[in-house]
Coordinates of C-alpha atoms and ligand atoms in Angstrom, one line a residue:
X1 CA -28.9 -2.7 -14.6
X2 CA -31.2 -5.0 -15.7
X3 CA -31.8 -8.9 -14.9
X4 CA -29.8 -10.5 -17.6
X5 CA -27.0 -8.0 -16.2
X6 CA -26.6 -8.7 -13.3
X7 CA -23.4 -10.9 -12.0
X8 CA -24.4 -14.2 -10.6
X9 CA -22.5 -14.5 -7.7
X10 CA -23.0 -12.6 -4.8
X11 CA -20.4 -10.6 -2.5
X12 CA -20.6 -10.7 1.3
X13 CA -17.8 -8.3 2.4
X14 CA -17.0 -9.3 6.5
X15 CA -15.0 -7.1 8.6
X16 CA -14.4 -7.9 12.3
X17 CA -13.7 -4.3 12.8
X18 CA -15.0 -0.8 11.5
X19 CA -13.9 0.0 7.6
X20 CA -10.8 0.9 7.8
X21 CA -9.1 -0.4 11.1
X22 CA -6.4 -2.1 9.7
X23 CA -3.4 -0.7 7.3
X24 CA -6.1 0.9 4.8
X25 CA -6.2 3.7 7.6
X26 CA -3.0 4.7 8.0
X27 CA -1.8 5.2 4.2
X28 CA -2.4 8.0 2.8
X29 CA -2.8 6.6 -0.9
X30 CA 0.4 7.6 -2.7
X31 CA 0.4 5.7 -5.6
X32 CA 4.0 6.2 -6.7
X33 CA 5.9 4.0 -9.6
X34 CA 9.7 6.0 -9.3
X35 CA 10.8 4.5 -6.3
X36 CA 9.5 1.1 -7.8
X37 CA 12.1 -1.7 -9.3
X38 CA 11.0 -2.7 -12.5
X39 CA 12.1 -6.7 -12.3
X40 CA 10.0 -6.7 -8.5
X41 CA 7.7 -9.6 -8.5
X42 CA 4.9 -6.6 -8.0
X43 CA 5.7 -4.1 -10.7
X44 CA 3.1 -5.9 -13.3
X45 CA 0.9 -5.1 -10.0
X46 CA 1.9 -1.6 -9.8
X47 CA 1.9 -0.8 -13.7
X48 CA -1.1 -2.8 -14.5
X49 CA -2.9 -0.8 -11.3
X50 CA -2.1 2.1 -12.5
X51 CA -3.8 1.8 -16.1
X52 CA -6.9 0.8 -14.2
X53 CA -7.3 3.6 -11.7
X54 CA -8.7 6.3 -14.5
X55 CA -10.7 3.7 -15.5
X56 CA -12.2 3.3 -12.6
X57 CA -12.9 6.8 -12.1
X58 CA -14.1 7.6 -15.2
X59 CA -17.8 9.3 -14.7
X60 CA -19.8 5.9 -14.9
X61 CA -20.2 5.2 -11.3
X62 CA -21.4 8.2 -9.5
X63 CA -20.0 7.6 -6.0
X64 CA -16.2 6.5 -7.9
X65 CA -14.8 9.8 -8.8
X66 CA -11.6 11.5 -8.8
X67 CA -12.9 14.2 -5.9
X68 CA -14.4 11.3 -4.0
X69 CA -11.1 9.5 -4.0
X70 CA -9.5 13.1 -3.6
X71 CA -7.5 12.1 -7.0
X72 CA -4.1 14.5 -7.3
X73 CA -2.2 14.3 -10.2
X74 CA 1.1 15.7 -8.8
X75 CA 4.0 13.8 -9.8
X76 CA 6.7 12.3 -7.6
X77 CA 9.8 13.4 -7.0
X78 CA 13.0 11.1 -5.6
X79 CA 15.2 12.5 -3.8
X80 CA 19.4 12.4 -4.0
X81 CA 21.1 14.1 -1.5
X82 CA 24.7 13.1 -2.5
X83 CA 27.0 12.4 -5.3
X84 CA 26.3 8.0 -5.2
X85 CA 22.8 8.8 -4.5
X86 CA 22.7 11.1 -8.0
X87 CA 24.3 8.5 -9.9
X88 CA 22.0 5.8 -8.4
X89 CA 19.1 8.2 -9.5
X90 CA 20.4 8.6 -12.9
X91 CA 20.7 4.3 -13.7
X92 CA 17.4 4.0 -11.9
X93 CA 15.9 6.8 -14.6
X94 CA 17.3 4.7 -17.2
X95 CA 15.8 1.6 -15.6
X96 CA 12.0 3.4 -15.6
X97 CA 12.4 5.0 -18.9
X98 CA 13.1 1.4 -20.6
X99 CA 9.9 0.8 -18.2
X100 CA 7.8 3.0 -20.7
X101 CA 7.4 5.5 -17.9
X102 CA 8.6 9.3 -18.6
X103 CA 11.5 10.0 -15.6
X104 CA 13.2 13.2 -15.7
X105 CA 16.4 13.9 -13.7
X106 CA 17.1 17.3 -12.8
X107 CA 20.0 18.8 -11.2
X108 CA 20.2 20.4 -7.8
X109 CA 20.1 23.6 -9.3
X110 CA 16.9 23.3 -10.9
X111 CA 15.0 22.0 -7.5
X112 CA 14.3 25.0 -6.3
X113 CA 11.3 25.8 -8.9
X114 CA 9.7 22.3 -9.0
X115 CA 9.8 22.3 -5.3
X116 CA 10.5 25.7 -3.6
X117 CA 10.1 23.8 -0.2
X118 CA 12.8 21.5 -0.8
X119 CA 16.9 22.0 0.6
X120 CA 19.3 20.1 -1.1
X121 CA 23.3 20.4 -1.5
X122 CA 24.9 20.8 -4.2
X123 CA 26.2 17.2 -5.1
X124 CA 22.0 16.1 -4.7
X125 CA 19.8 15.9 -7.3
X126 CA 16.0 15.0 -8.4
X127 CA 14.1 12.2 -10.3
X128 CA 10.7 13.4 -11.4
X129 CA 7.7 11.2 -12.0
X130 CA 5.5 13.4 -13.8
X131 CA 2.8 10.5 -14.0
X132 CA 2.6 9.6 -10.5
X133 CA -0.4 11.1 -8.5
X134 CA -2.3 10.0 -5.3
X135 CA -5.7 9.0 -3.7
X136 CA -7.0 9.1 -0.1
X137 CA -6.9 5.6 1.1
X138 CA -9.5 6.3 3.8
X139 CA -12.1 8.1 1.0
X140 CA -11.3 5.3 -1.9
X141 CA -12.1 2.8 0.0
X142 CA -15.8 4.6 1.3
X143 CA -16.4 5.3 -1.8
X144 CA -15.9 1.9 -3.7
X145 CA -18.2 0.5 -0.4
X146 CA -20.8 3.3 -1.3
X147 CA -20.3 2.3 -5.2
X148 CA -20.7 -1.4 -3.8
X149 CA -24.1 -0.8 -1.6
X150 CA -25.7 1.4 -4.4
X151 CA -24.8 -1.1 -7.7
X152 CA -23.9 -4.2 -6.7
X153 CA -27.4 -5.8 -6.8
X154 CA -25.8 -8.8 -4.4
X155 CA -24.1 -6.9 -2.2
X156 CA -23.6 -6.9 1.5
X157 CA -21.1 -5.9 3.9
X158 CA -20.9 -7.0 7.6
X159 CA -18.8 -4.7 9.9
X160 CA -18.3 -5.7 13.8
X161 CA -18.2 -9.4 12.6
X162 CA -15.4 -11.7 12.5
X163 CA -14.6 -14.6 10.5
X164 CA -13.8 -17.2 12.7
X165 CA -13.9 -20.3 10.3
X166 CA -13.7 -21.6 6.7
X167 CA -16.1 -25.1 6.3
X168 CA -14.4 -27.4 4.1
X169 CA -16.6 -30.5 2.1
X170 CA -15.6 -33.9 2.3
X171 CA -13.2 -33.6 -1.1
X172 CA -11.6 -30.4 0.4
X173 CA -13.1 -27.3 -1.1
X174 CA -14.4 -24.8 1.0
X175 CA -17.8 -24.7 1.2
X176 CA -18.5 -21.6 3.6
X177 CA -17.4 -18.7 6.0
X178 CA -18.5 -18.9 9.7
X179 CA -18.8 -16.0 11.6
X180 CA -20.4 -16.0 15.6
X181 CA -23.8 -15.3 14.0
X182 CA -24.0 -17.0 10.9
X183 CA -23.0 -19.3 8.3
X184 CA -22.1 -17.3 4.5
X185 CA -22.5 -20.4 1.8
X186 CA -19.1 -19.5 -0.7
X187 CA -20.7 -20.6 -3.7
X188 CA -17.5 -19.1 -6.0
X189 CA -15.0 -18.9 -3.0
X190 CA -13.8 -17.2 -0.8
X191 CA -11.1 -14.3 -0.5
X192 CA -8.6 -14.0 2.4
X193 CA -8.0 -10.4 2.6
X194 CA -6.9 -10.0 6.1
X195 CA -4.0 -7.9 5.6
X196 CA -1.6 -8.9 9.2
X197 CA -4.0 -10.9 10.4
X198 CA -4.2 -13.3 7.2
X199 CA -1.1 -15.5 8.7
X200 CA -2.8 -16.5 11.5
X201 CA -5.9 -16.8 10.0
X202 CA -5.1 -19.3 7.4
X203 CA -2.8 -21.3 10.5
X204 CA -6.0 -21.8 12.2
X205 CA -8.0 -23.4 9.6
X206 CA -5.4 -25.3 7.7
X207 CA -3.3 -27.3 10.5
X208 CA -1.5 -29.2 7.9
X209 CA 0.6 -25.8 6.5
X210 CA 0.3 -23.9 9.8
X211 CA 3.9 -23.3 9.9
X212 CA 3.8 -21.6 6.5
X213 CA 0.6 -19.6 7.7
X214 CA 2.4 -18.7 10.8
X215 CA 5.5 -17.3 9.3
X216 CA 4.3 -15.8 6.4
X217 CA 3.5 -12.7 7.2
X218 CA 4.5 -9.9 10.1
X219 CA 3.4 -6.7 11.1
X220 CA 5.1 -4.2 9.9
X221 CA 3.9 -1.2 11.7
X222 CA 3.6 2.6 10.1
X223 CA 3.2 6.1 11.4
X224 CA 2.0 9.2 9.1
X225 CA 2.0 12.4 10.7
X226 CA -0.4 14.9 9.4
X227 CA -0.2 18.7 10.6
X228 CA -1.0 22.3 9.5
X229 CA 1.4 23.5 6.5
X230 CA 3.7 26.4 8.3
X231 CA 2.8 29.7 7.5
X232 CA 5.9 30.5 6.2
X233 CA 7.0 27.4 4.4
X234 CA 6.4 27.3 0.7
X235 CA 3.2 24.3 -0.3
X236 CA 4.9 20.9 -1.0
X237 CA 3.9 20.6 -5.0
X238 CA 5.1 16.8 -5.4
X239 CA 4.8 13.9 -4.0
X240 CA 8.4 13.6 -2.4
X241 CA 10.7 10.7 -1.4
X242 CA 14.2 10.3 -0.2
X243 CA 16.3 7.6 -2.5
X244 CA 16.5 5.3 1.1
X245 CA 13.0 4.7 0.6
X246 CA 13.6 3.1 -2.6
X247 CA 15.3 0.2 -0.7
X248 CA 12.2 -1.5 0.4
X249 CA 10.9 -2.0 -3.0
X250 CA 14.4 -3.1 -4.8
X251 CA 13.9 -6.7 -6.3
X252 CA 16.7 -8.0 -4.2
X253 CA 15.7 -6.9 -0.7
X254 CA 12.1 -7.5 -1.8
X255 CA 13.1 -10.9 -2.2
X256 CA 15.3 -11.2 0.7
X257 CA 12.9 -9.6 3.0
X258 CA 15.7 -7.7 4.2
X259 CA 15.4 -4.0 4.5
X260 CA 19.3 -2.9 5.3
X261 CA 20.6 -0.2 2.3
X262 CA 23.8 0.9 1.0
X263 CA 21.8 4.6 1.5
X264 CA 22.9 6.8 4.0
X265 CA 19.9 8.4 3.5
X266 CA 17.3 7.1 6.4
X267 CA 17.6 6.7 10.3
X268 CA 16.6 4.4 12.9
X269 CA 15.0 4.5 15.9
X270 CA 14.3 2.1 18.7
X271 CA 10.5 2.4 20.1
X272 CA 9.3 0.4 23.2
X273 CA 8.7 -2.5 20.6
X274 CA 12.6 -2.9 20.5
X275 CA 12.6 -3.2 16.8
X276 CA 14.2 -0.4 15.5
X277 CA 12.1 1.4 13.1
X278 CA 13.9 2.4 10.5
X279 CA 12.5 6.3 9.1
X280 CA 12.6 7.1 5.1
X281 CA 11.3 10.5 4.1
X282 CA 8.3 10.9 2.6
X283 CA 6.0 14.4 2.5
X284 CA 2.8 15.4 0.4
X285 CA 0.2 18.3 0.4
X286 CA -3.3 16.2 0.9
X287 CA -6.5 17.3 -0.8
X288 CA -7.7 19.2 1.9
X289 CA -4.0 21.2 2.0
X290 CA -2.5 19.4 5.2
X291 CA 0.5 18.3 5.5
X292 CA 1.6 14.4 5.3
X293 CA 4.6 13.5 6.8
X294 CA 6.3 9.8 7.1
X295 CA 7.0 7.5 7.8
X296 CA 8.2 4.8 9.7
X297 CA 8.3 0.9 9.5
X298 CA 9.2 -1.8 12.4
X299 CA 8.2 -4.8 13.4
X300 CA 5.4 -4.3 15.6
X301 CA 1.3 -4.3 16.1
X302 CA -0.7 -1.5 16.5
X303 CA -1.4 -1.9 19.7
X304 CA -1.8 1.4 22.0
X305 CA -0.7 5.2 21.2
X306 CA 1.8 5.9 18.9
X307 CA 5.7 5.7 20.1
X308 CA 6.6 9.2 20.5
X309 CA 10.2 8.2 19.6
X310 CA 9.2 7.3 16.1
X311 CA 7.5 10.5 15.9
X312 CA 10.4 12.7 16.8
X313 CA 12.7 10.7 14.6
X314 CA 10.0 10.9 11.8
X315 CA 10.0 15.3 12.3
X316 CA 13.8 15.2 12.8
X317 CA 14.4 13.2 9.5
X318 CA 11.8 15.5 7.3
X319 CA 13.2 18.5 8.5
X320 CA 16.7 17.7 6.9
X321 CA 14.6 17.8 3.9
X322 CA 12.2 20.7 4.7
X323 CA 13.8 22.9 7.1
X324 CA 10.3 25.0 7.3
X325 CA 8.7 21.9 9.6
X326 CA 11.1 23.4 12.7
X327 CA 8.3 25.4 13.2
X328 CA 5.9 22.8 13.9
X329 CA 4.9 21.8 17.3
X330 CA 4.3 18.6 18.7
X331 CA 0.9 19.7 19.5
X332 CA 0.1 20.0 15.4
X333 CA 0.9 16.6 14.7
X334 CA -1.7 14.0 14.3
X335 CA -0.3 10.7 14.0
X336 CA -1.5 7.8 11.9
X337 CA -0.5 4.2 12.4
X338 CA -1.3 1.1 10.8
X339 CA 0.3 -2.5 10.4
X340 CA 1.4 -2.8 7.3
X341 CA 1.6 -6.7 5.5
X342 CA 5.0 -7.3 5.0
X343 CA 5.0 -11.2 3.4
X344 CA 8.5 -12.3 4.6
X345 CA 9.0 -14.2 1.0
X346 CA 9.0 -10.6 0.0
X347 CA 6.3 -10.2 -2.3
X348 CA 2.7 -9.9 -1.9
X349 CA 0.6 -13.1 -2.3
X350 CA -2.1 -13.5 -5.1
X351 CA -3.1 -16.4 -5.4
X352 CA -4.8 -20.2 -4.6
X353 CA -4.5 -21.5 -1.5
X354 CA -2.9 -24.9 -1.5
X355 CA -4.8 -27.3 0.0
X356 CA -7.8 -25.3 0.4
X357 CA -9.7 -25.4 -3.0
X358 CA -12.1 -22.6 -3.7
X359 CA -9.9 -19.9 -1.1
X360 CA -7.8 -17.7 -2.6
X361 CA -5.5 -15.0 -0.4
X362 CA -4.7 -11.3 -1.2
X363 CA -2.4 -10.3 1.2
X364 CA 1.2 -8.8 1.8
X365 CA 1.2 -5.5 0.1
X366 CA 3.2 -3.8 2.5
X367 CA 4.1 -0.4 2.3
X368 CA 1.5 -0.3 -1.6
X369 CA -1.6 -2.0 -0.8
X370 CA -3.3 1.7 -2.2
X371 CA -1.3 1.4 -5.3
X372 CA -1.6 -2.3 -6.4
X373 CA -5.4 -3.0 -5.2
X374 CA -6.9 -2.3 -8.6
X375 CA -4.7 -5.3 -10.4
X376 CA -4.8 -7.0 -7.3
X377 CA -9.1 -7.4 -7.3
X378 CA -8.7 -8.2 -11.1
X379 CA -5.9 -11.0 -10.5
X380 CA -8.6 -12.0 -7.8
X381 CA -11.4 -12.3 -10.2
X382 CA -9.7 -14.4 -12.4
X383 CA -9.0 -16.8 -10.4
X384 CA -12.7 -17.0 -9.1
X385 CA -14.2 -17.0 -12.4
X386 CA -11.5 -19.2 -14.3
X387 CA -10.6 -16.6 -16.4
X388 CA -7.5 -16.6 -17.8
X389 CA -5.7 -13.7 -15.5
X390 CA -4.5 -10.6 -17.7
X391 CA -1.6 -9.9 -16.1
X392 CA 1.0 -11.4 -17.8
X393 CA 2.3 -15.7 -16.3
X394 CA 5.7 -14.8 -15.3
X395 CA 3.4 -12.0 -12.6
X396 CA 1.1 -14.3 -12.2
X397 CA 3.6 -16.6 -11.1
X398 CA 5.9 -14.5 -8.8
X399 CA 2.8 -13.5 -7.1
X400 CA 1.2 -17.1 -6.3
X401 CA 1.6 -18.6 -2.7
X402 CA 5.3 -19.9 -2.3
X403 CA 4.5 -23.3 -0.4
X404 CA 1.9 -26.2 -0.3
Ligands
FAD501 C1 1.8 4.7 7.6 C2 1.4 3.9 6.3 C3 1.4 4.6 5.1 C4 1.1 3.9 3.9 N1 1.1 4.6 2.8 C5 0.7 4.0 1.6 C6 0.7 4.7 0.4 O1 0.9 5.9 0.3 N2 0.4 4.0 -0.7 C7 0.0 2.6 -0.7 O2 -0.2 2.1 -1.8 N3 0.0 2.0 0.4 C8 0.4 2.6 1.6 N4 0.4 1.9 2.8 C9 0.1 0.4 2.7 C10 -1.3 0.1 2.7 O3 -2.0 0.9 3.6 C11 -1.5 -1.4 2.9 O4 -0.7 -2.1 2.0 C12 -3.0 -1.8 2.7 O5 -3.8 -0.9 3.3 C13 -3.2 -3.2 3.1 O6 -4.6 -3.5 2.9 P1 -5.2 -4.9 3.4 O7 -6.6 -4.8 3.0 O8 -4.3 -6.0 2.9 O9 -5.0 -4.8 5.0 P2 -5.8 -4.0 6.1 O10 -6.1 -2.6 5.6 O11 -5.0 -4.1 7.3 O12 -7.1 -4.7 6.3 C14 -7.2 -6.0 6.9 C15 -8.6 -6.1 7.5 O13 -8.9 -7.4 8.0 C16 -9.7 -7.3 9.1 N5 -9.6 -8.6 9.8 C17 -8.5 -9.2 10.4 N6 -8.8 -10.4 10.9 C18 -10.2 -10.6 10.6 C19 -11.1 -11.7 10.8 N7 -10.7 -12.9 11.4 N8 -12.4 -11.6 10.4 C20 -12.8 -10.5 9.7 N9 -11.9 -9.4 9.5 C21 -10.7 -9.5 9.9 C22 -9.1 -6.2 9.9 O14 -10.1 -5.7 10.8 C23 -8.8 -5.2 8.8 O15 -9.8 -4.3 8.5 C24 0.7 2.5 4.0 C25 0.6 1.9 5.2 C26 1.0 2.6 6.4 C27 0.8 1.8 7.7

């Protein structure tokens, strides 16, 4: 790259924590659009996401490619195990296909060779996402910091360091990030990307919408068990997902922050948090040929080993699904967890911050932060650089910061 090239602003990436301590760890990276509502304030997110992940990956940037990322192009498969559910599967078919995206439903009968592994009655059915595919959250995101050390000319990343302040000038606009050992000058801004901890970062710094900041977002903690395939248990070919899990990414729940379903598919569980976490099934063959299993969601930090209650219910639900996981023993399992950003106007925030000039947040991507980052850094950029975003207003919109 030569000097004329080169971008003018500099990025200083600050982490109080190793990379990956936070949510990023825990998901595994599906980046799934059939169990997706097409009128959710994130769909644009989703949809405009997915365009940009081949381009990302296209050979142009050594350390970005699709077996760095572990890139699988497997499809998704939603799951009815019912007669409602079917017909629930069939109008949300309809609802992707006038989406633009190709959704096949197939009939119980025909589940057994897309996905030997699978049992489903007779009254269930299938919803196939041949498009859908998935990453490794874990190796995306070393990657795009390897991509960032080796090309970004300006580039620095501070791990082990917190940000513990924003400086604002005397009309307002932030002027700089403090950390214990330094002071980072935000010439362009600054971007509050502190997944579950954004809340309480922005209440510190900004005592006039503290209450906002303090309720904005919760924890929303995640488990992801990982484990040995069973010898005799055919390889899981697809993505797969139960209907239930569609429910916390309907536009009306989404909205309402509220995660109750008409689906009898899922189950709850109460964990020494006393939230009940409520389990959807979820299952995927990784890269490497593990298992992934999930997953869970309550209100609750990661803080401390895994609640073995949320693991059992987690095996107990999947093996309605895939009877071959009875063979698995507890001793197999190794357990992810992570809290994910649930934003409780139920919609991830994009967007200025009010009140705060020159600060824009990221945060509240829940359960998809793997699947919406790409459109997420663009929307980002735009707003930095005063570019006029590309997703298009009514997104833009839906996504910005709900109070000032
Ligand atoms: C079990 C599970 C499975 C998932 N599966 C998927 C999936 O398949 N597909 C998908 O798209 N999404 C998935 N997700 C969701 C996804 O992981 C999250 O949406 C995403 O990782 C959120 O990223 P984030 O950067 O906003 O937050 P985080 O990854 O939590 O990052 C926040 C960072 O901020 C740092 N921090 C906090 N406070 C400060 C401070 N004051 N100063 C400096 N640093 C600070 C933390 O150390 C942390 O590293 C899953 C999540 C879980 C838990």
């Amino acid at each position: 790259m030569d000097a004329a090239e080169r971008p003018a602003t500099g990025v200083v990436l600050l982490d109080r924590n190793e990379p990956c301590a936070g949510a990023t760890g825990a998901g595994q990276g599906y980046l799934w659009l059939a169990h997706r509502d097409p009128s959710s304030p994130a769909w644009q997110l989703a949809m405009g996401s997915k365009a940009m992940w081949p381009q990302l990956l296209a050979p142009v940037v050594p350390e970005l490619t699709a077996e760095a990322v572990e890139w699988q192009s497997i499809g998704s498969v939603l799951i009815a195990t019912d007669a409602e559910e079917t017909e629930a599967l069939h109008r949300r078919a309809a609802l992707l296909q006038r989406a633009g995206l190709d959704a096949r439903c197939l009939p119980a009968a025909d589940v057994p060779q897309l996905e030997p592994a699978l049992a489903l009655g007779a009254d269930g059915s299938a919803l196939l996402v041949p498009s859908d595919a998935q990453v490794n959250g874990r190796a995306a995101a070393a990657a795009l910091l390897r991509a960032c050390q080796a090309h970004g000319a300006r580039f620095c990343a501070l791990f082990q360091e917190d940000a513990a302040a924003l400086d604002q000038g005397p009309s307002g606009r932030v002027t700089a990030v403090r950390s214990e050992a330094r002071r980072i000058a935000a010439t362009r801004g600054v971007v509050v990307a502190l997944g579950a901890w954004t809340g309480g970062f922005l209440a510190a710094q900004l005592p006039e919408s503290a209450a906002h900041w303090e309720g904005a977002f919760r924890p929303r903690r995640g488990l992801l068990l990982e484990m040995p395939r069973p010898a005799d248990m055919p390889q899981v070919e697809h993505g797969l997902m139960e209907m239930g899990y569609s429910k916390h990414y309907s536009s009306s729940t989404a909205l309402s922050g509220s995660s109750s379903s008409t689906s009898s598919s899922s189950s709850t569980t109460t964990s020494e948090s006393g939230d009940p976490a409520d389990i959807t099934f979820t299952a995927t063959t990784s890269a490497s040929g593990t298992l992934l299993v999930g997953s869970s969601r309550e209100f609750a930090w990661c803080d401390g080993a895994a609640p073995e209650a949320v693991v059992e219910a987690i095996m107990q639900r999947a093996a309605v699904f895939l009877p071959g996981l009875g063979a698995v023993q507890r001793s197999d399992i190794s357990v992810r967890a992570g809290p994910r950003p649930y934003a409780t106007a139920g919609a991830p925030m994009v967007g200025p911050v009010p009140g705060a000039a020159g600060v824009v947040v990221a945060a509240g991507h829940e359960g998809s932060g793997l699947t919406l980052a790409p459109a997420t850094a663009e929307l980002v950029c735009d707003y930095l650089l005063g570019r006029q975003p590309a997703l298009e207003a009514a997104a833009v919109d839906m996504l910005r910061v709900p109070f000032c």
